[in-house]
Amino acid sequence: MSDRNRTQATERPEPARRRRGKELIAAIHQAALEETAEQGLGRIGMEGIARRAGTAKTSLYRRWSSPEEIVLDALYHVLPVEEPSPMADDLRGDLIAALTLMRDKFMQPFYGAVVTAILAEAQRNPELRERLYGEVFEPRGGRFTRTVLYHYAERGKVDPARLTPVVLDIGEALMIKYGVDEAKLPDDAYIAAIVDQAILPALGHDAGCDTGGRGRPAG
Amino acid sequence: MSDRNRTQATERPEPARRRRGKELIAAIHQAALEETAEQGLGRIGMEGIARRAGTAKTSLYRRWSSPEEIVLDALYHVLPVEEPSPMADDLRGDLIAALTLMRDKFMQPFYGAVVTAILAEAQRNPELRERLYGEVFEPRGGRFTRTVLYHYAERGKVDPARLTPVVLDIGEALMIKYGVDEAKLPDDAYIAAIVDQAILPALGHDAGCDTGGRGRPAG
DNA sequence: CGAGATAGATACGCTGACGTATCTAATAAG
DNA sequence: CTTATTAGATACGTCAGCGTATCTATCTCG
């Protein structure tokens, strides 16, 4: 066979196939997130992303002007849009479902590492911060127990006066702290404990003082 | 006067004073933390730290072998060792005091940025993680509401069965989440809200179901 | 099939950090 | 004052990423 390679015959067969458009972009997004997860936002670069994506720097600069742009774009396209939705008449079950969704969709090791890296950067970079919350988190939801709590409040199952900013954050706050401290994901039992020991008591639904059927506005 | 500068006469007067030992080390620590706060752990380097500390790279390599070493060392020496101690017979007041201490000593913009940067790095670097928790956080305390809660549990003012890992983390978790989300420090009112709306209810001391003088094991 | 668009390979000069070596100058200890 | 330490300045050679330019190969669309 004739040697059609410009470099060396001993490399990979070089399928000579050429990705473009969405396919190429998706590969670049993926590469950018992987690099960020492995190295942190501070250490990534165009060169590294291009290498990992198996493309040329030229192709990156054609669309983005910095690694951060790529990562932000990637995160937006890759983050799931799900919200807790089922909502039977089961507050506890739905709270657990919401936090489980958070864990399984937003805290998997891969996203987790990326999000942590970006949040750290955003802490020092107000512009990145704006874009992160404005362009990525807000449109992508990221409201878990909140959605559930408002739902039950509307139906009179939860006292709306209890739904302060603090209370709305309890579940997510504990999930995040666990992830940071333990460097692993909370298991089902821990999630249940968050709901039973922190969220429900804060709503006044405390097993210990039993507000089982009174003290709430009529539905 | 005679020109005794080796470089240029237009530089700073060059006091020709030379720091050594602790004084020098402290300056380097400070510089390392500042660099980290500004650039993030991923972007700091020996060169930058030396420049900011106004010393020579040589002096850094004499004691440390990487920027990370310096930062970890710096954090250890710089983090305050305080613990919430006063402890009147005022659970609510002491919880508030503990979280206020956390805010004022550990979350000031400067430390906050450094700690966030390092935590992000530790998320991907198990070895750094070990050292961070083992060499810095543990020996430096970092237990705020925990100390208070155990204290009151020992005196029978709080049901020990309530002091689960989840409950012990509520206050700190909410403080952290606030800091990350808002990029600013919680004010006194927010801290009070954390205590009143999240921690006390989780202890069974809920204003809403009023355990004011009963339901606790006798002291 | 042919034209226009888009990817890919490569080379370039530039800059900045790396880690080391070397030498001089300030300081502390005796 | 003398001597042993320890800082500071500087100069390497090396390496890797930067952002751009150029040219070719592949793909899409009409």
Short mmCIF file of N, CA, C and O (backbone and C1' of nucleotides) in Angstrom, two decimals, chain A residues 3-14, chain C residues 9-10:
data_model
loop_
_atom_site.label_atom_id
_atom_site.label_comp_id
_atom_site.label_asym_id
_atom_site.label_seq_id
_atom_site.Cartn_x
_atom_site.Cartn_y
_atom_site.Cartn_z
N ASP A 3 2.18 4.92 0.96
CA ASP A 3 2.25 5.68 2.18
C ASP A 3 1.61 7.04 1.98
O ASP A 3 2.21 7.97 1.48
N ARG A 4 0.38 7.16 2.49
CA ARG A 4 -0.34 8.42 2.29
C ARG A 4 -0.27 9.30 3.54
O ARG A 4 -0.88 10.35 3.61
N ASN A 5 0.42 8.84 4.58
CA ASN A 5 0.52 9.66 5.78
C ASN A 5 1.61 10.72 5.62
O ASN A 5 2.67 10.44 5.10
N ARG A 6 1.27 11.89 6.15
CA ARG A 6 2.29 12.94 6.08
C ARG A 6 3.31 12.80 7.21
O ARG A 6 4.43 13.20 7.09
N THR A 7 2.90 12.13 8.29
CA THR A 7 3.81 12.05 9.42
C THR A 7 4.58 10.73 9.45
O THR A 7 5.69 10.65 8.94
N GLN A 8 3.95 9.70 10.03
CA GLN A 8 4.64 8.42 10.13
C GLN A 8 3.65 7.29 9.92
O GLN A 8 2.50 7.37 10.34
N ALA A 9 4.12 6.24 9.33
CA ALA A 9 3.24 5.11 9.03
C ALA A 9 2.89 4.33 10.28
O ALA A 9 1.95 3.55 10.29
N THR A 10 3.61 4.55 11.35
CA THR A 10 3.40 3.75 12.56
C THR A 10 2.34 4.32 13.50
O THR A 10 2.16 3.83 14.58
N GLU A 11 1.64 5.36 13.10
CA GLU A 11 0.60 5.91 13.97
C GLU A 11 -0.71 5.16 13.80
O GLU A 11 -0.78 4.18 13.08
N ARG A 12 -1.72 5.67 14.50
CA ARG A 12 -3.01 5.01 14.34
C ARG A 12 -3.50 5.17 12.89
O ARG A 12 -3.20 6.20 12.26
N PRO A 13 -4.24 4.17 12.44
CA PRO A 13 -4.64 4.08 11.03
C PRO A 13 -5.13 5.39 10.44
O PRO A 13 -5.22 5.50 9.22
N GLU A 14 -5.47 6.33 11.34
CA GLU A 14 -5.87 7.64 10.83
C GLU A 14 -7.03 7.54 9.85
O GLU A 14 -6.86 7.61 8.63
P DA C 9 -4.99 16.11 12.28
"O5'" DA C 9 -3.64 16.75 11.72
"C5'" DA C 9 -3.21 16.42 10.42
"C4'" DA C 9 -2.15 17.39 10.00
"C3'" DA C 9 -0.97 17.52 10.97
"O3'" DA C 9 0.18 17.08 10.27
"C1'" DA C 9 -1.75 19.66 10.24
P DT C 10 1.49 16.77 11.07
"O5'" DT C 10 2.21 18.18 11.02
"C5'" DT C 10 2.33 18.81 9.76
"C4'" DT C 10 2.68 20.26 9.96
"C3'" DT C 10 3.75 20.53 11.01
"O3'" DT C 10 4.93 20.85 10.31
"C1'" DT C 10 2.04 22.19 10.93
#
